[in-house]
Short mmCIF file of C-alpha atoms in Angstrom, two decimals:
data_model
loop_
_atom_site.label_atom_id
_atom_site.label_comp_id
_atom_site.label_asym_id
_atom_site.label_seq_id
_atom_site.Cartn_x
_atom_site.Cartn_y
_atom_site.Cartn_z
CA MET A 102 -66.85 99.82 -45.71
CA PRO A 103 -63.61 97.84 -45.36
CA VAL A 104 -64.31 96.13 -48.70
CA LEU A 105 -65.00 99.48 -50.27
CA ARG A 106 -61.85 100.96 -48.96
CA PHE A 107 -60.03 97.87 -50.43
CA CYS A 108 -61.54 98.27 -53.79
CA LEU A 109 -60.75 101.90 -53.95
CA ALA A 110 -57.10 101.32 -52.90
CA LEU A 111 -56.72 98.53 -55.53
CA LEU A 112 -58.27 100.89 -58.22
CA ALA A 113 -55.72 103.65 -57.15
CA PHE A 114 -52.85 101.09 -57.55
CA LEU A 115 -53.91 99.91 -60.90
CA LEU A 116 -54.91 103.12 -62.54
CA PRO A 117 -51.30 104.44 -63.13
CA VAL A 118 -50.28 101.24 -64.93
CA SER A 119 -53.37 101.29 -67.11
CA PHE A 120 -53.11 105.00 -67.84
CA ALA A 121 -49.45 104.52 -68.82
CA HIS A 122 -50.32 101.86 -71.39
CA ALA A 123 -53.43 103.66 -72.57
CA THR A 124 -51.61 106.97 -73.43
CA CYS A 125 -48.39 105.62 -74.63
CA ASP A 126 -47.89 106.54 -78.36
CA GLY A 127 -44.59 104.73 -78.41
CA LYS A 128 -43.60 101.61 -76.55
CA ALA A 129 -44.59 100.70 -72.95
CA ILE A 130 -41.70 99.25 -71.05
CA THR A 131 -42.54 97.01 -68.11
CA ASP A 132 -40.02 94.15 -67.83
CA GLU A 133 -36.41 93.82 -66.71
CA VAL A 134 -35.97 97.57 -66.14
CA TYR A 135 -35.65 99.98 -63.26
CA ASN A 136 -38.91 101.74 -62.06
CA PRO A 137 -41.43 100.50 -64.69
CA PRO A 138 -43.71 101.13 -66.25
CA PHE A 139 -42.90 103.94 -68.62
CA CYS A 140 -43.22 105.00 -72.33
CA ILE A 141 -40.39 105.45 -74.78
CA PRO A 142 -40.50 106.62 -78.49
CA ALA A 143 -41.38 103.91 -81.02
CA GLU A 144 -38.23 104.79 -83.16
CA PRO A 145 -35.86 107.03 -81.16
CA LYS A 146 -33.56 109.34 -83.25
CA ARG A 147 -31.25 110.71 -80.60
CA ILE A 148 -30.02 108.13 -78.06
CA VAL A 149 -27.65 108.66 -75.18
CA THR A 150 -26.03 105.58 -73.54
CA LEU A 151 -24.55 106.13 -70.09
CA ASP A 152 -22.72 102.67 -70.38
CA PRO A 153 -19.65 102.76 -72.65
CA LEU A 154 -19.16 99.01 -72.47
CA ILE A 155 -21.59 96.32 -73.43
CA THR A 156 -24.60 98.73 -74.16
CA LEU A 157 -22.51 101.02 -76.41
CA GLY A 158 -21.16 98.09 -78.31
CA MET A 159 -24.33 96.56 -78.95
CA LEU A 160 -26.01 99.83 -80.03
CA ILE A 161 -23.17 100.32 -82.61
CA GLU A 162 -23.81 96.79 -83.89
CA LEU A 163 -27.48 97.50 -84.03
CA LYS A 164 -26.58 100.77 -86.08
CA ALA A 165 -28.71 102.79 -83.56
CA PRO A 166 -28.47 106.62 -83.62
CA VAL A 167 -26.27 107.20 -80.51
CA VAL A 168 -25.28 110.78 -80.02
CA ALA A 169 -23.25 110.57 -76.78
CA THR A 170 -21.59 108.14 -74.44
CA PRO A 171 -18.76 108.39 -71.77
CA TYR A 172 -15.41 107.79 -73.44
CA MET A 173 -13.75 106.56 -70.29
CA ALA A 174 -13.47 102.74 -70.12
CA ILE A 175 -13.80 102.25 -73.92
CA THR A 176 -10.81 99.78 -74.41
CA GLU A 177 -11.60 98.46 -77.91
CA ASP A 178 -10.06 100.57 -80.69
CA GLU A 179 -12.76 99.41 -83.17
CA VAL A 180 -15.43 100.86 -80.85
CA LEU A 181 -13.59 104.06 -80.08
CA ASN A 182 -12.99 104.55 -83.80
CA VAL A 183 -16.64 104.37 -84.43
CA VAL A 184 -17.49 106.67 -81.50
CA LYS A 185 -15.10 109.29 -82.82
CA ALA A 186 -16.10 108.87 -86.50
CA GLN A 187 -19.71 109.50 -85.61
CA LYS A 188 -18.69 112.49 -83.35
CA MET A 189 -20.43 111.13 -80.25
CA VAL A 190 -20.32 113.62 -77.39
CA ASP A 191 -18.07 112.49 -74.52
CA LEU A 192 -19.98 112.31 -71.17
CA GLY A 193 -16.94 111.83 -69.04
CA ASN A 194 -16.90 109.30 -66.18
CA PRO A 195 -19.48 106.43 -66.81
CA LYS A 196 -20.24 106.40 -62.99
CA GLU A 197 -20.93 110.08 -62.98
CA PRO A 198 -21.78 111.04 -66.58
CA SER A 199 -22.36 114.71 -67.39
CA LEU A 200 -26.09 115.36 -67.31
CA GLU A 201 -25.52 118.92 -68.38
CA ARG A 202 -24.03 117.58 -71.60
CA VAL A 203 -26.89 115.13 -71.97
CA ALA A 204 -29.56 117.81 -71.49
CA ALA A 205 -27.88 120.05 -74.09
CA LEU A 206 -28.09 117.25 -76.71
CA LYS A 207 -31.96 116.95 -76.34
CA PRO A 208 -32.06 113.15 -76.70
CA ASP A 209 -35.31 111.35 -77.06
CA LEU A 210 -33.99 108.26 -75.19
CA ILE A 211 -31.47 107.62 -72.52
CA ILE A 212 -30.14 104.06 -71.84
CA GLY A 213 -28.17 102.91 -68.83
CA SER A 214 -27.58 100.24 -66.23
CA ALA A 215 -29.85 99.79 -63.21
CA GLU A 216 -26.87 98.67 -61.13
CA ALA A 217 -24.70 101.65 -62.06
CA HIS A 218 -27.04 104.53 -62.75
CA SER A 219 -30.09 104.25 -60.53
CA THR A 220 -28.87 107.11 -58.31
CA ILE A 221 -29.10 109.66 -61.20
CA TYR A 222 -32.33 108.18 -62.59
CA GLU A 223 -34.62 110.86 -61.31
CA GLN A 224 -32.43 113.57 -62.85
CA ALA A 225 -32.11 111.77 -66.18
CA THR A 226 -35.86 111.24 -66.53
CA LYS A 227 -36.27 114.97 -66.41
CA ILE A 228 -34.24 115.22 -69.63
CA ALA A 229 -35.79 112.29 -71.62
CA PRO A 230 -37.33 108.91 -71.20
CA THR A 231 -34.77 106.83 -69.42
CA VAL A 232 -34.37 102.98 -69.46
CA LEU A 233 -32.10 101.48 -67.01
CA PHE A 234 -31.80 97.72 -67.72
CA LYS A 235 -31.23 95.12 -65.14
CA HIS A 236 -28.47 92.43 -65.36
CA MET A 237 -29.45 89.77 -67.83
CA ASP A 238 -28.11 87.20 -70.33
CA TRP A 239 -26.09 89.11 -72.95
CA LYS A 240 -28.23 87.60 -75.87
CA ARG A 241 -31.42 88.61 -74.11
CA TYR A 242 -29.96 92.12 -73.60
CA LEU A 243 -29.17 92.37 -77.28
CA GLU A 244 -32.74 91.46 -78.09
CA ARG A 245 -34.11 93.97 -75.55
CA LEU A 246 -31.97 96.74 -76.98
CA SER A 247 -33.03 95.84 -80.54
CA GLN A 248 -36.71 96.16 -79.25
CA VAL A 249 -36.40 99.55 -77.58
CA THR A 250 -34.48 100.95 -80.60
CA GLY A 251 -36.76 99.37 -83.25
CA ARG A 252 -33.93 97.22 -84.78
CA GLU A 253 -35.14 93.70 -84.14
CA GLY A 254 -34.26 92.56 -87.69
CA VAL A 255 -30.61 93.44 -87.27
CA ALA A 256 -30.35 91.52 -83.98
CA ASN A 257 -32.20 88.56 -85.29
CA ALA A 258 -29.82 88.15 -88.23
CA SER A 259 -26.64 88.39 -86.11
CA LEU A 260 -27.90 86.05 -83.57
CA GLU A 261 -28.76 83.40 -86.17
CA ALA A 262 -25.28 83.47 -87.54
CA TYR A 263 -23.76 83.34 -84.00
CA ASP A 264 -26.04 80.40 -83.08
CA ALA A 265 -25.02 78.38 -86.11
CA ARG A 266 -21.26 78.92 -85.38
CA ILE A 267 -21.62 78.02 -81.75
CA ALA A 268 -23.61 74.92 -82.49
CA ALA A 269 -20.76 73.69 -84.66
CA ILE A 270 -18.17 74.40 -81.94
CA ARG A 271 -20.28 72.71 -79.27
CA GLU A 272 -20.37 69.61 -81.52
CA ARG A 273 -16.65 69.49 -81.70
CA MET A 274 -16.24 70.18 -78.00
CA LYS A 275 -18.63 67.39 -76.76
CA ASP A 276 -16.07 64.62 -76.76
CA ARG A 277 -13.37 66.70 -75.20
CA LYS A 278 -12.39 65.63 -71.69
CA LEU A 279 -10.33 68.64 -70.77
CA THR A 280 -11.16 71.49 -68.40
CA VAL A 281 -10.48 75.18 -68.86
CA SER A 282 -9.41 77.78 -66.24
CA THR A 283 -9.63 81.59 -66.71
CA VAL A 284 -8.27 84.41 -64.69
CA ARG A 285 -7.80 88.20 -64.93
CA PHE A 286 -4.66 89.76 -63.55
CA ALA A 287 -5.34 93.10 -61.90
CA PRO A 288 -3.00 95.27 -59.69
CA ASP A 289 -2.60 93.42 -56.40
CA ARG A 290 -5.31 90.87 -56.98
CA PHE A 291 -6.76 88.10 -59.23
CA VAL A 292 -10.35 88.04 -60.51
CA VAL A 293 -12.00 84.80 -61.71
CA PHE A 294 -15.31 85.15 -63.64
CA VAL A 295 -17.13 81.96 -62.90
CA ASP A 296 -19.43 79.70 -64.85
CA GLY A 297 -22.93 80.00 -63.38
CA PRO A 298 -26.47 81.25 -63.94
CA ASP A 299 -25.32 84.91 -63.93
CA ALA A 300 -22.14 84.45 -65.66
CA TYR A 301 -20.55 87.64 -67.41
CA ALA A 302 -21.04 87.54 -71.14
CA PRO A 303 -17.63 86.14 -72.27
CA PHE A 304 -17.86 83.26 -69.84
CA ALA A 305 -21.55 82.57 -70.75
CA VAL A 306 -20.11 82.27 -74.32
CA LEU A 307 -17.62 79.64 -73.07
CA HIS A 308 -20.56 77.74 -71.37
CA GLU A 309 -22.65 77.80 -74.38
CA ALA A 310 -19.78 76.52 -76.52
CA GLY A 311 -19.56 73.50 -74.27
CA VAL A 312 -16.34 74.46 -72.50
CA LYS A 313 -16.00 72.79 -69.10
CA ARG A 314 -14.61 74.89 -66.34
CA THR A 315 -12.96 73.54 -63.09
CA ALA A 316 -15.00 72.80 -59.96
CA TYR A 317 -13.70 75.98 -58.32
CA GLU A 318 -14.81 78.03 -61.32
CA THR A 319 -18.33 76.43 -61.44
CA VAL A 320 -21.26 77.75 -59.30
CA THR A 321 -25.03 77.22 -59.13
CA ASP A 322 -25.82 80.46 -57.23
CA GLY A 323 -25.74 84.09 -58.48
CA THR A 324 -22.00 84.48 -57.99
CA ILE A 325 -20.31 86.29 -60.79
CA VAL A 326 -16.69 86.57 -59.71
CA LYS A 327 -14.33 85.07 -57.16
CA ARG A 328 -11.10 86.75 -56.02
CA PRO A 329 -8.49 84.12 -55.10
CA ASP A 330 -5.22 84.94 -53.36
CA TRP A 331 -1.93 83.36 -54.48
CA GLU A 332 -2.56 80.26 -52.42
CA GLU A 333 -6.06 79.79 -53.79
CA LEU A 334 -4.83 80.21 -57.29
CA ALA A 335 -3.92 76.52 -57.15
CA ASN A 336 -7.61 75.81 -57.66
CA LEU A 337 -7.18 77.00 -61.28
CA ASP A 338 -6.13 73.47 -62.23
CA GLY A 339 -7.63 73.33 -65.75
CA ASP A 340 -5.85 71.56 -68.57
CA VAL A 341 -5.90 74.88 -70.48
CA LEU A 342 -5.53 78.35 -68.80
CA LEU A 343 -6.67 81.49 -70.48
CA TYR A 344 -5.66 84.78 -68.68
CA VAL A 345 -6.25 88.46 -69.20
CA SER A 346 -3.71 91.10 -68.04
CA ALA A 347 -5.78 94.31 -67.41
CA SER A 348 -4.13 96.78 -65.07
CA GLY A 349 -7.02 99.40 -65.43
CA PHE A 350 -8.70 101.54 -68.11
CA GLU A 351 -5.23 102.17 -69.80
CA SER A 352 -3.57 99.01 -71.41
CA GLY A 353 -0.01 100.46 -71.22
CA PRO A 354 1.06 98.75 -67.95
CA ASP A 355 -0.52 95.36 -68.81
CA ASP A 356 2.75 93.74 -70.00
CA ALA A 357 4.55 94.74 -66.84
CA LEU A 358 1.68 93.24 -64.80
CA GLU A 359 1.79 90.03 -66.89
CA LYS A 360 5.55 89.76 -66.28
CA GLN A 361 5.14 90.30 -62.51
CA VAL A 362 2.57 87.40 -62.27
CA THR A 363 3.90 84.86 -64.61
CA GLU A 364 7.53 84.99 -63.21
CA ASN A 365 6.16 84.13 -59.74
CA PRO A 366 7.11 80.53 -58.66
CA LEU A 367 3.42 79.93 -57.59
CA TRP A 368 2.22 80.59 -61.12
CA GLN A 369 4.76 78.25 -62.51
CA LEU A 370 3.23 75.50 -60.50
CA LEU A 371 -0.11 75.54 -62.31
CA PRO A 372 -0.63 72.52 -64.38
CA ALA A 373 -1.57 74.37 -67.62
CA VAL A 374 1.54 76.50 -67.25
CA GLN A 375 3.74 73.47 -66.67
CA ALA A 376 2.14 71.88 -69.83
CA GLY A 377 2.65 74.97 -72.02
CA ARG A 378 -1.02 75.59 -72.27
CA ALA A 379 -1.38 78.92 -70.66
CA HIS A 380 -2.30 81.64 -73.10
CA ARG A 381 -2.90 85.39 -72.72
CA VAL A 382 -6.10 86.54 -74.46
CA ASP A 383 -7.05 90.07 -75.50
CA ARG A 384 -8.57 92.17 -72.72
CA GLY A 385 -10.97 93.73 -75.35
CA PRO A 386 -13.61 91.06 -75.81
CA TRP A 387 -12.77 89.20 -72.51
CA GLN A 388 -13.27 92.33 -70.30
CA GLY A 389 -15.12 94.92 -72.33
CA PHE A 390 -17.51 92.64 -74.15
CA HIS A 391 -19.74 94.48 -76.63
CA GLY A 392 -21.86 92.10 -78.51
CA ILE A 393 -21.78 89.71 -81.33
CA SER A 394 -18.31 90.86 -82.52
CA SER A 395 -16.95 90.12 -79.05
CA ALA A 396 -18.64 86.70 -78.91
CA ASN A 397 -17.09 85.63 -82.07
CA ARG A 398 -13.59 86.65 -80.92
CA ILE A 399 -14.23 84.50 -77.75
CA LEU A 400 -15.02 81.62 -80.26
CA ASP A 401 -11.97 82.33 -82.12
CA ASP A 402 -9.92 81.83 -78.96
CA ILE A 403 -11.75 78.66 -78.21
CA GLU A 404 -10.67 77.30 -81.72
CA ARG A 405 -7.14 78.70 -81.31
CA TYR A 406 -6.43 77.44 -77.84
CA ILE A 407 -8.84 74.72 -76.81
CA LEU A 408 -9.66 72.90 -80.06
CA VAL A 409 -6.11 73.54 -81.47
CA ASP A 410 -5.24 69.86 -81.80
CA GLN A 411 -8.42 68.87 -83.59
#
């Protein structure tokens, strides 16, 4: 009898998965997502993205039919211009998007982040099939988005061109002995996105291009950011220093924040600052990364500031 009960329990566990695959007329999703498995349309026609950053930008690059997204946190003019030109509906705050507006649009697919949107997952699934992706390498994420939206060809072509460019830059970089530091200025704090297995997309691009970061900025665990104080800032001792001034969603106060930091005597002691090799880079691709376009702008900065004397 115990064996029979075990077999029945195992059968009960397996049936929902098998049933989901057997009855799915679209695409069955099982990997790298929140609460699998489930079924989504083979070619969705009305997509809502709850993430106005990397997901929105990649969907635009894939020319996917997005009908709504939160406008808040969109910092790239080129992205916002597309959003407005396509008359996407504004869902408000990306952390608490308006599900009432989503329901009124009758989407056939909702895409979001497992980390940011799991608390509203159950509500969203009552509106449409909802895919919440887990954190992953940005190129892998572009591929996954292309798969769920039926646009694999677009992604493959873009990635091939990117791979060719980054291979050429990596070849130029391999004999360089210098190290590079990066930091984001934020109100009352510093944020350093590190080089490691789970590096945020712009800094994963740096790694792939062969850019060497300092010991402080290199990890082997799942750390994504460090938050140094003024004293710890001395660890940013790279030969080149790239910094972003980002005071918040609005870019207006960024210049004042930069002035406040760069006039501090402790900032002036950093090696790259003293050597005249500290450069402010655009907050758009370095903070609101949104795909191949942003990756290429990161590579532009590598050529402009790191390979400048080659």
